[in-house]
Coordinates of C-alpha atoms and ligand atoms in Angstrom, one line a residue:
X1 CA 122.5 -43.7 1.3
X2 CA 126.1 -43.5 3.2
X3 CA 128.4 -40.9 1.9
X4 CA 131.5 -41.0 3.3
X5 CA 134.0 -43.2 5.0
X6 CA 132.3 -44.5 8.3
X7 CA 134.0 -46.6 11.3
X8 CA 131.9 -48.1 13.3
X9 CA 133.3 -50.0 16.7
X10 CA 136.7 -50.1 14.5
X11 CA 135.2 -51.5 11.5
X12 CA 135.9 -49.5 8.4
X13 CA 132.7 -49.4 5.8
X14 CA 133.8 -49.8 2.1
X15 CA 132.0 -47.7 -0.3
X16 CA 131.1 -47.5 -3.7
X17 CA 131.7 -43.6 -4.8
X18 CA 129.2 -43.9 -7.8
X19 CA 126.5 -44.8 -5.9
X20 CA 127.3 -45.2 -2.1
X21 CA 126.7 -48.9 -2.0
X22 CA 128.6 -50.2 1.3
X23 CA 130.6 -53.0 -0.3
X24 CA 131.9 -54.4 2.7
X25 CA 133.0 -53.8 6.5
X26 CA 136.2 -54.6 7.5
X27 CA 138.0 -54.8 10.9
X28 CA 140.4 -52.0 11.8
X29 CA 143.5 -52.8 12.7
X30 CA 144.5 -51.1 16.0
X31 CA 148.3 -50.9 17.3
X32 CA 148.3 -54.4 18.5
X33 CA 147.3 -56.2 15.2
X34 CA 149.8 -54.1 13.6
X35 CA 152.8 -55.1 15.8
X36 CA 151.7 -58.7 15.4
X37 CA 151.6 -58.4 11.5
X38 CA 154.8 -56.9 11.8
X39 CA 156.5 -59.6 14.1
X40 CA 155.1 -62.3 11.8
X41 CA 156.8 -60.8 8.9
X42 CA 159.9 -60.9 10.2
X43 CA 159.6 -64.4 11.5
X44 CA 158.7 -65.5 8.0
X45 CA 161.2 -63.0 6.0
X46 CA 164.3 -65.0 6.4
X47 CA 162.9 -68.6 5.0
X48 CA 161.3 -66.4 2.5
X49 CA 165.1 -64.8 1.2
X50 CA 166.4 -68.1 1.7
X51 CA 164.1 -69.9 -1.1
X52 CA 166.3 -67.5 -3.6
X53 CA 165.8 -65.1 -6.3
X54 CA 164.6 -68.2 -8.9
X55 CA 161.8 -69.8 -6.7
X56 CA 160.9 -66.0 -6.0
X57 CA 160.5 -64.9 -9.5
X58 CA 158.7 -68.4 -10.2
X59 CA 156.2 -67.0 -7.9
X60 CA 156.1 -63.8 -9.2
X61 CA 155.7 -66.1 -12.5
X62 CA 152.5 -67.5 -11.3
X63 CA 151.3 -64.2 -9.9
X64 CA 151.1 -62.5 -13.2
X65 CA 149.6 -65.7 -14.8
X66 CA 146.8 -65.7 -12.2
X67 CA 146.1 -61.7 -12.6
X68 CA 145.9 -62.2 -16.2
X69 CA 143.5 -64.8 -15.9
X70 CA 141.1 -62.8 -13.5
X71 CA 142.1 -58.9 -15.0
X72 CA 138.2 -58.5 -15.5
X73 CA 136.9 -59.4 -12.2
X74 CA 140.2 -57.3 -10.5
X75 CA 139.5 -54.2 -12.9
X76 CA 135.8 -54.4 -11.6
X77 CA 137.1 -54.7 -7.9
X78 CA 138.6 -51.4 -8.6
X79 CA 136.3 -49.7 -10.5
X80 CA 133.5 -50.4 -7.6
X81 CA 136.0 -49.3 -4.8
X82 CA 137.8 -46.2 -6.7
X83 CA 135.2 -45.1 -9.1
X84 CA 137.4 -45.4 -12.7
X85 CA 136.0 -46.2 -15.5
X86 CA 136.4 -49.7 -16.1
X87 CA 138.6 -49.6 -19.2
X88 CA 140.8 -47.1 -17.1
X89 CA 141.1 -49.6 -14.2
X90 CA 142.1 -52.3 -17.1
X91 CA 144.8 -50.2 -18.5
X92 CA 146.0 -47.7 -15.7
X93 CA 146.0 -50.7 -12.7
X94 CA 145.6 -54.3 -14.3
X95 CA 148.3 -53.8 -17.1
X96 CA 150.6 -51.4 -15.3
X97 CA 150.9 -54.7 -12.8
X98 CA 151.1 -57.6 -15.6
X99 CA 154.3 -55.1 -17.0
X100 CA 155.8 -54.4 -13.7
X101 CA 155.9 -58.4 -13.0
X102 CA 157.3 -59.0 -16.5
X103 CA 159.6 -56.7 -15.8
X104 CA 161.2 -57.9 -12.4
X105 CA 160.7 -61.3 -14.0
X106 CA 163.0 -60.5 -16.8
X107 CA 165.2 -58.6 -15.2
X108 CA 165.5 -59.1 -11.3
X109 CA 168.2 -61.4 -12.0
X110 CA 170.6 -59.4 -13.4
X111 CA 169.9 -56.0 -11.2
X112 CA 169.8 -58.3 -7.9
X113 CA 172.8 -60.7 -8.8
X114 CA 176.4 -60.2 -7.0
X115 CA 178.1 -57.6 -8.8
X116 CA 182.0 -57.4 -9.3
X117 CA 183.5 -54.0 -8.7
X118 CA 186.9 -53.8 -10.5
X119 CA 189.3 -52.0 -8.5
X120 CA 191.4 -48.9 -10.7
X121 CA 193.7 -48.0 -8.1
X122 CA 196.9 -50.2 -8.1
X123 CA 197.0 -50.6 -4.2
X124 CA 193.6 -52.3 -4.7
X125 CA 194.2 -54.6 -7.4
X126 CA 195.3 -57.2 -5.4
X127 CA 191.6 -57.3 -3.8
X128 CA 188.4 -58.5 -5.0
X129 CA 185.2 -56.5 -4.4
X130 CA 181.6 -57.6 -4.8
X131 CA 178.2 -56.0 -4.7
X132 CA 175.7 -57.7 -2.6
X133 CA 172.5 -56.9 -2.4
X134 CA 170.4 -58.0 0.6
X135 CA 167.0 -57.5 1.4
X136 CA 166.1 -55.0 3.8
X137 CA 164.2 -57.1 6.1
X138 CA 160.2 -56.1 6.7
X139 CA 159.4 -53.3 4.5
X140 CA 156.3 -51.5 5.3
X141 CA 154.1 -49.7 2.9
X142 CA 151.4 -47.4 2.9
X143 CA 149.4 -46.4 -0.2
X144 CA 146.6 -43.9 -1.0
X145 CA 143.1 -44.6 -2.5
X146 CA 143.8 -43.1 -6.4
X147 CA 145.7 -46.0 -7.9
X148 CA 144.5 -48.7 -4.8
X149 CA 146.1 -51.7 -7.1
X150 CA 149.0 -50.5 -9.6
X151 CA 150.6 -48.3 -7.0
X152 CA 150.7 -50.6 -3.7
X153 CA 151.2 -53.6 -6.2
X154 CA 154.1 -52.7 -8.1
X155 CA 155.8 -51.9 -4.4
X156 CA 155.2 -54.8 -3.4
X157 CA 156.5 -57.1 -6.0
X158 CA 159.4 -55.5 -6.4
X159 CA 160.3 -55.5 -2.3
X160 CA 159.2 -58.9 -2.5
X161 CA 161.3 -60.1 -5.0
X162 CA 164.1 -58.7 -3.6
X163 CA 163.5 -61.0 -0.8
X164 CA 161.6 -58.6 1.8
X165 CA 158.5 -59.0 3.7
X166 CA 156.0 -56.9 3.2
X167 CA 153.0 -55.2 5.4
X168 CA 150.9 -53.1 3.3
X169 CA 148.5 -50.3 4.9
X170 CA 146.1 -49.7 2.2
X171 CA 144.1 -46.4 2.0
X172 CA 141.2 -46.6 4.1
X173 CA 138.7 -45.6 1.2
X174 CA 140.1 -48.8 -0.7
X175 CA 140.8 -52.0 1.7
X176 CA 138.9 -54.0 -0.8
X177 CA 141.5 -53.8 -3.4
X178 CA 144.5 -54.5 -1.5
X179 CA 142.8 -57.3 -0.1
X180 CA 142.5 -58.8 -3.7
X181 CA 146.0 -58.3 -4.1
X182 CA 146.8 -60.1 -1.1
X183 CA 144.9 -62.9 -2.4
X184 CA 146.0 -62.9 -5.9
X185 CA 149.7 -63.1 -3.8
X186 CA 148.6 -66.0 -1.7
X187 CA 147.3 -67.4 -5.0
X188 CA 150.3 -67.7 -6.9
X189 CA 152.0 -69.5 -3.5
X190 CA 153.4 -66.6 -1.7
X191 CA 153.4 -67.7 2.4
X192 CA 150.7 -65.8 3.8
X193 CA 153.1 -63.8 6.5
X194 CA 155.3 -62.5 3.8
X195 CA 152.7 -60.2 2.3
X196 CA 149.9 -59.1 5.2
X197 CA 147.6 -56.7 4.9
X198 CA 146.5 -54.2 7.5
X199 CA 143.5 -52.2 7.3
X200 CA 142.8 -49.0 8.9
X201 CA 142.9 -45.2 9.1
X202 CA 145.8 -42.7 9.6
X203 CA 146.7 -44.0 13.0
X204 CA 147.2 -47.5 11.9
X205 CA 149.7 -46.1 9.3
X206 CA 151.1 -44.1 12.4
X207 CA 151.4 -47.6 14.4
X208 CA 153.1 -49.3 11.4
X209 CA 155.7 -46.6 11.1
X210 CA 155.9 -47.4 15.0
X211 CA 156.7 -50.6 14.4
X212 CA 160.1 -52.7 13.9
X213 CA 160.0 -52.1 10.3
X214 CA 163.5 -52.1 8.6
X215 CA 162.0 -49.3 5.5
X216 CA 159.1 -47.7 4.9
X217 CA 157.6 -47.0 1.1
X218 CA 155.3 -44.3 1.5
X219 CA 152.9 -42.6 -1.2
X220 CA 150.5 -40.3 -0.4
X221 CA 149.9 -36.6 0.4
X222 CA 152.7 -33.8 1.0
X223 CA 151.3 -33.2 4.8
X224 CA 150.9 -36.8 5.5
X225 CA 154.3 -37.5 4.0
X226 CA 156.1 -34.8 6.0
X227 CA 155.0 -36.2 9.4
X228 CA 156.3 -39.6 8.3
X229 CA 159.5 -38.1 7.5
X230 CA 160.0 -36.3 10.6
X231 CA 158.9 -39.7 12.7
X232 CA 161.1 -41.5 10.5
X233 CA 163.7 -39.1 11.1
X234 CA 163.9 -39.9 14.7
X235 CA 165.0 -43.4 14.3
X236 CA 166.9 -43.2 11.1
X237 CA 164.4 -45.2 9.3
X238 CA 165.0 -45.2 5.3
X239 CA 162.0 -43.9 3.7
X240 CA 160.8 -43.6 0.1
X241 CA 158.2 -40.8 -0.2
X242 CA 156.1 -40.4 -3.2
X243 CA 153.9 -37.4 -2.4
X244 CA 151.9 -35.0 -4.7
X245 CA 152.2 -32.9 -7.4
X246 CA 151.0 -29.9 -9.8
X247 CA 152.4 -31.4 -13.2
X248 CA 153.0 -28.5 -15.7
X249 CA 151.7 -29.3 -19.5
X250 CA 154.0 -26.7 -21.9
X251 CA 152.5 -26.4 -25.6
X252 CA 155.1 -24.6 -27.5
X253 CA 154.2 -22.4 -30.8
X254 CA 154.8 -25.4 -32.8
X255 CA 152.6 -28.1 -31.1
X256 CA 149.8 -30.1 -32.8
X257 CA 146.7 -28.5 -31.5
X258 CA 144.5 -31.3 -31.9
X259 CA 146.7 -33.8 -30.4
X260 CA 147.9 -31.5 -27.5
X261 CA 144.6 -30.7 -26.5
X262 CA 143.3 -34.1 -26.6
X263 CA 146.3 -35.0 -24.3
X264 CA 145.3 -32.1 -21.8
X265 CA 142.2 -33.1 -21.6
X266 CA 143.0 -36.8 -21.3
X267 CA 145.7 -35.6 -18.7
X268 CA 143.7 -34.0 -16.6
X269 CA 140.5 -35.8 -16.6
X270 CA 141.4 -39.5 -16.2
X271 CA 140.2 -40.7 -13.1
X272 CA 138.3 -37.7 -12.4
X273 CA 141.9 -35.9 -12.2
X274 CA 142.6 -37.6 -9.5
X275 CA 146.4 -38.8 -10.5
X276 CA 149.3 -37.5 -8.8
X277 CA 150.7 -37.1 -12.7
X278 CA 147.8 -35.4 -13.8
X279 CA 147.9 -32.0 -15.6
X280 CA 147.2 -29.7 -13.2
X281 CA 148.5 -26.5 -15.0
X282 CA 148.9 -25.9 -18.6
X283 CA 150.9 -22.9 -20.2
X284 CA 150.1 -22.2 -24.0
X285 CA 152.3 -20.6 -26.7
X286 CA 150.3 -17.1 -27.2
X287 CA 149.7 -17.8 -30.3
X288 CA 148.1 -21.3 -30.0
X289 CA 146.2 -20.2 -26.9
X290 CA 142.5 -18.9 -27.8
X291 CA 142.4 -22.2 -30.3
X292 CA 144.0 -24.5 -28.2
X293 CA 141.4 -23.6 -24.9
X294 CA 138.5 -23.7 -27.5
X295 CA 139.3 -27.0 -28.6
X296 CA 139.9 -28.3 -25.0
X297 CA 136.7 -27.0 -23.9
X298 CA 135.0 -28.7 -26.6
X299 CA 136.2 -32.3 -26.2
X300 CA 135.7 -31.7 -22.7
X301 CA 131.8 -31.1 -23.0
X302 CA 131.7 -34.4 -25.0
X303 CA 133.0 -36.3 -21.9
X304 CA 130.3 -38.4 -20.6
X305 CA 130.3 -38.2 -17.0
X306 CA 129.1 -41.3 -14.8
X307 CA 129.3 -44.5 -13.3
X308 CA 132.5 -46.5 -14.4
X309 CA 131.0 -49.6 -14.3
X310 CA 129.3 -48.3 -17.5
X311 CA 131.6 -48.8 -20.7
X312 CA 130.7 -45.6 -22.2
X313 CA 131.8 -44.0 -19.2
X314 CA 134.8 -41.5 -19.8
X315 CA 134.8 -39.7 -16.3
X316 CA 133.6 -41.3 -12.8
X317 CA 133.0 -40.2 -9.8
X318 CA 135.6 -38.1 -7.5
X319 CA 136.2 -40.6 -4.7
X320 CA 133.9 -39.0 -1.8
X321 CA 132.3 -35.8 -1.6
X322 CA 135.1 -33.6 0.7
X323 CA 137.2 -34.1 -2.3
X324 CA 134.6 -32.4 -4.4
X325 CA 134.6 -29.6 -1.8
X326 CA 138.4 -28.8 -2.7
X327 CA 137.9 -28.5 -6.2
X328 CA 134.7 -26.4 -5.7
X329 CA 137.0 -24.2 -3.6
X330 CA 139.7 -23.6 -6.2
X331 CA 137.1 -23.2 -8.9
X332 CA 135.4 -20.5 -6.8
X333 CA 138.7 -19.0 -6.0
X334 CA 140.1 -18.7 -9.9
X335 CA 136.0 -17.4 -10.8
X336 CA 136.6 -14.7 -8.3
X337 CA 140.0 -13.9 -9.4
X338 CA 139.3 -13.7 -13.0
X339 CA 139.2 -16.9 -14.6
X340 CA 137.2 -17.9 -17.5
X341 CA 135.0 -20.9 -17.0
X342 CA 135.2 -22.5 -20.9
X343 CA 133.6 -25.7 -19.8
X344 CA 131.9 -27.1 -16.6
X345 CA 132.6 -25.7 -13.1
X346 CA 129.3 -26.8 -11.1
X347 CA 128.9 -30.2 -9.5
X348 CA 126.7 -32.9 -11.0
X349 CA 124.0 -33.5 -8.3
X350 CA 121.8 -35.6 -10.5
X351 CA 124.7 -38.0 -10.8
X352 CA 125.2 -38.0 -7.3
X353 CA 127.2 -36.0 -4.5
X354 CA 130.6 -37.3 -5.6
X355 CA 130.4 -36.0 -9.0
X356 CA 132.2 -32.6 -10.5
X357 CA 131.7 -31.6 -14.5
X358 CA 135.3 -32.0 -16.0
X359 CA 136.0 -28.2 -15.9
X360 CA 138.3 -26.0 -18.3
X361 CA 139.5 -22.2 -17.0
X362 CA 141.1 -20.1 -19.3
X363 CA 143.0 -16.6 -18.4
X364 CA 144.3 -18.4 -15.1
X365 CA 147.1 -16.8 -12.7
X366 CA 149.4 -18.2 -10.3
X367 CA 147.7 -15.5 -7.9
X368 CA 145.3 -18.4 -7.9
X369 CA 145.3 -21.5 -5.7
X370 CA 144.2 -23.5 -8.7
X371 CA 147.8 -23.0 -10.3
X372 CA 149.8 -23.0 -6.7
X373 CA 148.0 -25.8 -4.8
X374 CA 147.4 -29.8 -5.8
X375 CA 143.8 -29.8 -7.1
X376 CA 143.2 -33.4 -7.6
X377 CA 140.7 -33.1 -9.3
X378 CA 138.6 -32.6 -13.0
X379 CA 139.6 -29.2 -13.3
X380 CA 142.3 -28.1 -16.7
X381 CA 143.1 -24.4 -15.6
X382 CA 145.3 -23.1 -19.1
X383 CA 147.2 -19.9 -19.3
X384 CA 149.1 -17.8 -22.1
X385 CA 152.8 -17.6 -22.4
X386 CA 155.1 -15.3 -24.1
X387 CA 158.1 -17.5 -25.4
X388 CA 159.6 -20.9 -24.1
X389 CA 161.3 -19.2 -21.1
X390 CA 158.5 -17.9 -20.3
X391 CA 156.6 -21.6 -20.2
X392 CA 160.1 -22.7 -18.5
X393 CA 160.0 -20.0 -15.5
X394 CA 156.0 -20.7 -14.7
X395 CA 156.7 -24.6 -14.7
X396 CA 159.4 -24.3 -12.5
X397 CA 157.4 -21.5 -10.4
X398 CA 155.9 -24.3 -7.8
X399 CA 156.9 -26.1 -4.4
X400 CA 156.3 -29.4 -6.7
X401 CA 158.0 -31.2 -9.1
X402 CA 156.8 -34.5 -10.1
X403 CA 156.3 -34.6 -13.9
X404 CA 155.7 -32.0 -16.8
X405 CA 155.0 -32.7 -20.3
X406 CA 156.5 -30.5 -23.0
X407 CA 154.5 -30.3 -26.5
X408 CA 156.3 -29.4 -29.9
X409 CA 156.9 -30.7 -33.3
X410 CA 160.5 -30.3 -33.0
X411 CA 161.6 -33.1 -31.3
X412 CA 165.5 -31.6 -30.0
X413 CA 163.8 -28.4 -28.8
X414 CA 161.6 -30.3 -26.4
X415 CA 164.5 -32.9 -25.1
X416 CA 166.3 -29.5 -24.2
X417 CA 163.4 -28.0 -22.4
X418 CA 163.0 -31.0 -20.8
X419 CA 166.3 -30.4 -19.3
X420 CA 165.4 -27.2 -17.5
X421 CA 162.3 -28.2 -15.8
X422 CA 162.2 -28.8 -12.2
X423 CA 160.7 -32.2 -12.1
X424 CA 161.4 -36.4 -11.4
X425 CA 159.7 -37.0 -15.0
X426 CA 159.4 -34.9 -18.3
X427 CA 157.8 -36.4 -21.4
X428 CA 158.1 -35.1 -24.4
X429 CA 154.6 -35.5 -26.7
X430 CA 153.0 -37.3 -23.8
X431 CA 151.4 -37.2 -20.6
X432 CA 151.3 -39.6 -17.6
X433 CA 152.1 -42.6 -19.7
X434 CA 155.9 -42.5 -17.9
X435 CA 153.4 -44.5 -14.9
X436 CA 153.0 -47.2 -17.3
X437 CA 156.5 -47.7 -18.5
X438 CA 158.1 -50.3 -15.9
X439 CA 161.7 -49.8 -17.0
X440 CA 161.3 -46.0 -16.1
X441 CA 161.7 -44.3 -12.3
X442 CA 159.1 -43.0 -10.9
X443 CA 159.2 -40.1 -8.2
X444 CA 159.8 -36.6 -7.9
X445 CA 161.9 -33.5 -6.4
X446 CA 161.3 -30.9 -4.1
X447 CA 157.9 -31.4 -1.9
X448 CA 157.0 -34.3 -4.5
X449 CA 159.4 -36.8 -2.8
X450 CA 162.2 -38.5 -2.0
X451 CA 163.6 -41.9 -3.6
X452 CA 162.0 -43.7 -6.7
X453 CA 159.8 -46.7 -7.2
X454 CA 159.7 -48.8 -10.6
X455 CA 162.3 -50.1 -12.9
X456 CA 166.1 -50.6 -11.8
X457 CA 165.8 -47.4 -9.4
X458 CA 162.7 -48.8 -8.0
X459 CA 164.3 -52.4 -7.0
X460 CA 167.5 -50.6 -5.6
X461 CA 165.2 -49.3 -3.1
X462 CA 164.5 -52.8 -2.1
X463 CA 167.8 -54.0 -0.7
X464 CA 170.7 -52.5 1.0
X465 CA 173.7 -52.6 -0.9
X466 CA 176.9 -54.7 0.9
X467 CA 180.6 -54.4 -0.2
X468 CA 182.0 -57.5 0.0
X469 CA 185.8 -57.2 -0.1
X470 CA 188.1 -59.7 -0.6
X471 CA 192.6 -59.8 -0.6
X472 CA 193.8 -62.2 -2.7
X473 CA 197.1 -62.4 -0.8
X474 CA 196.5 -63.6 2.8
X475 CA 200.1 -64.0 3.7
X476 CA 201.2 -60.6 2.7
X477 CA 201.1 -57.6 5.0
X478 CA 199.7 -54.6 3.8
X479 CA 202.4 -51.8 2.7
X480 CA 200.3 -49.1 4.2
X481 CA 200.5 -50.5 8.1
X482 CA 202.4 -49.3 10.8
X483 CA 206.2 -49.2 11.2
X484 CA 206.0 -45.7 9.6
X485 CA 209.4 -43.4 9.2
X486 CA 210.9 -41.1 7.0
X487 CA 211.9 -43.4 3.9
X488 CA 208.3 -44.4 3.7
X489 CA 207.2 -41.1 3.8
X490 CA 209.3 -40.6 0.8
X491 CA 208.1 -43.6 -0.7
X492 CA 204.5 -43.0 -0.3
X493 CA 205.0 -39.7 -2.0
X494 CA 206.9 -41.3 -4.9
X495 CA 203.8 -43.8 -4.9
X496 CA 201.0 -40.8 -5.4
X497 CA 203.8 -38.9 -7.9
X498 CA 203.6 -42.6 -10.0
X499 CA 200.0 -42.5 -10.0
X500 CA 198.8 -38.9 -10.2
X501 CA 202.2 -37.5 -11.7
X502 CA 202.7 -36.4 -15.1
X503 CA 205.8 -37.0 -17.5
X504 CA 209.3 -37.6 -15.5
X505 CA 207.2 -37.3 -12.1
X506 CA 205.6 -40.5 -12.8
X507 CA 209.0 -42.4 -13.5
X508 CA 210.8 -40.7 -10.7
X509 CA 207.7 -41.6 -8.4
X510 CA 208.2 -45.1 -9.2
X511 CA 211.8 -45.3 -8.2
X512 CA 211.1 -43.8 -5.2
X513 CA 208.4 -46.0 -4.6
X514 CA 209.9 -49.5 -5.4
X515 CA 211.5 -50.0 -2.0
X516 CA 208.1 -50.0 -0.5
X517 CA 207.0 -53.7 -0.6
X518 CA 210.2 -54.4 0.9
X519 CA 209.7 -52.0 4.0
X520 CA 209.5 -53.7 7.5
X521 CA 206.5 -53.5 9.0
X522 CA 204.9 -54.8 12.2
Ligands
NAD1 P1 146.9 -39.1 2.4 O1 148.1 -38.5 2.2 O2 145.8 -38.5 3.1 O3 147.2 -40.6 2.8 C1 147.9 -41.6 2.0 C2 148.2 -42.8 3.3 O4 148.8 -42.7 4.0 C3 146.7 -43.2 3.6 O5 146.9 -45.1 3.7 C4 146.5 -43.3 4.9 O6 145.7 -43.8 5.7 C5 147.8 -42.8 5.4 N1 148.4 -42.0 6.5 C6 147.6 -40.9 7.0 N2 147.7 -40.3 7.9 C7 149.3 -41.2 8.6 C8 149.9 -40.9 9.1 N3 149.9 -40.2 10.6 N4 150.6 -42.1 9.6 C9 151.2 -43.2 8.7 N5 150.0 -43.0 7.4 C10 148.9 -42.3 7.7 O7 147.0 -39.2 0.9 P2 145.4 -39.9 -0.1 O8 144.8 -38.9 0.3 O9 145.3 -41.2 0.0 O10 146.3 -39.7 -1.3 C11 146.3 -38.6 -2.6 C12 147.5 -38.3 -2.3 O11 148.2 -38.8 -2.7 C13 147.7 -36.8 -3.4 O12 148.3 -35.5 -2.7 C14 148.4 -37.3 -4.2 O13 149.4 -36.4 -5.4 C15 149.5 -38.4 -3.9 N6 150.0 -39.6 -4.7 C16 151.2 -39.6 -5.3 C17 151.7 -40.6 -5.8 C18 153.0 -40.9 -6.9 O14 153.5 -41.7 -7.0 N7 153.7 -39.4 -6.2 C19 150.9 -41.3 -6.1 C20 149.4 -41.7 -6.0 C21 148.9 -40.6 -5.1

């Protein structure tokens, strides 16, 4: 049984993480192939942009219909290559993409059309201004394996509808899902060169970054993100970076323990904890701490771990054994520093090399790796807090800032606390679901990234804004042009008084400025 990524003579072997079964072998793109793909995308892009927004939306509509018709088939491809339970493949991948398409179908027209810019300054009143949103050209997307369909698809749809061509470099661990996306887009009538997939490892991503692309949207780890940001800075390439997280969950003293503990268990173990928005730290008011931790442990012990193709599976395998090793080392470090293991805490070799038991840890501290580094696995560490202040301080004591959640029966209190947490998103009484809200922007602060995907702000990233300014009196020289002198200086002073002075200063300013239009200019 093959257990890890294999590259034999420039071929990538896609594996099922639940069973080790070989799914497909795919030719790996080298630098020449990557550059060829970008050149073809560049040649195809103007035609795609000129097709117009209405026709592009039409293709998006066909893509959505095609995906809907093949939803179960696509979910199966995702589960087989990424390991997550089929229900999660449907809800957190297919549904997210169907709804992202719906958002763009409904809103791309109003969000991308030319927009007038009213001028308030009287100097500029005789000019009309417009915002024109233009595609960047060729957008490169480099994506991870954990949401192999929803991440590249939501980003690609926004890029495409805005008139860009896309070259996607999916994770080397999940290329088959990316090829499925390409086939859905082509079936919808998208010209082949407008969306291309280049399969390969890091070097293929580096080659794409080095090719003549116009923007890069990267989703992945902080380490790779930093390398990409520094290479992009060399050529001032605009980038969006969606990076890692260590999302805190704050359970206040008035929270519903039953609901919040179910949320913690789902938030920590969905996709076997391999979500950028996973609950990776849980801070609970001391008055609820023991009850909450006990409830989490009991619910965790009831989870059914296994192959995601089994409809009863709650938690699937991790993507690869090396990911299991990271989890194991974080749990071991916590155990040695005094954490209590309330559930799990071991591998599940009887299921296969990629399985780790959903694990609940209590009495953790910020000295432990489990509270500082991204674990990206099925572990829920719980820590007691004195009060709201303490919980906020702990939540903000992290290099990451992707998302967070606050649990309370008092909505106002939750929203007030949300404003004080350093994160791109804070949910009150929910976890993770913000990723599926197509209207909501997704992205982080601090080491969690730069820029946004999804919704209006995600679409803004896919266009360059050009300001077009037209003067309504083309036959008139502008008052501020050359031919200066003392009287012009006084007129200008008067002009400033007229606009920004108070009371009589405004009147005096108007009188002084009156001569300005009659002034002789060069
Ligand atoms: P990764 O950084 O190892 O790889 C991500 C992608 O970058 C892959 O396609 C990989 O082949 C490519 N790559 C690797 N080296 C490269 C290089 N030098 N130049 C260009 N491309 C290169 O990350 P991963 O293990 O695939 O994904 C897990 C990480 O992604 C976690 O940290 C997770 O939090 C993060 N993530 C973030 C979000 C978000 O929206 N913020 C979403 C999902 C995952």
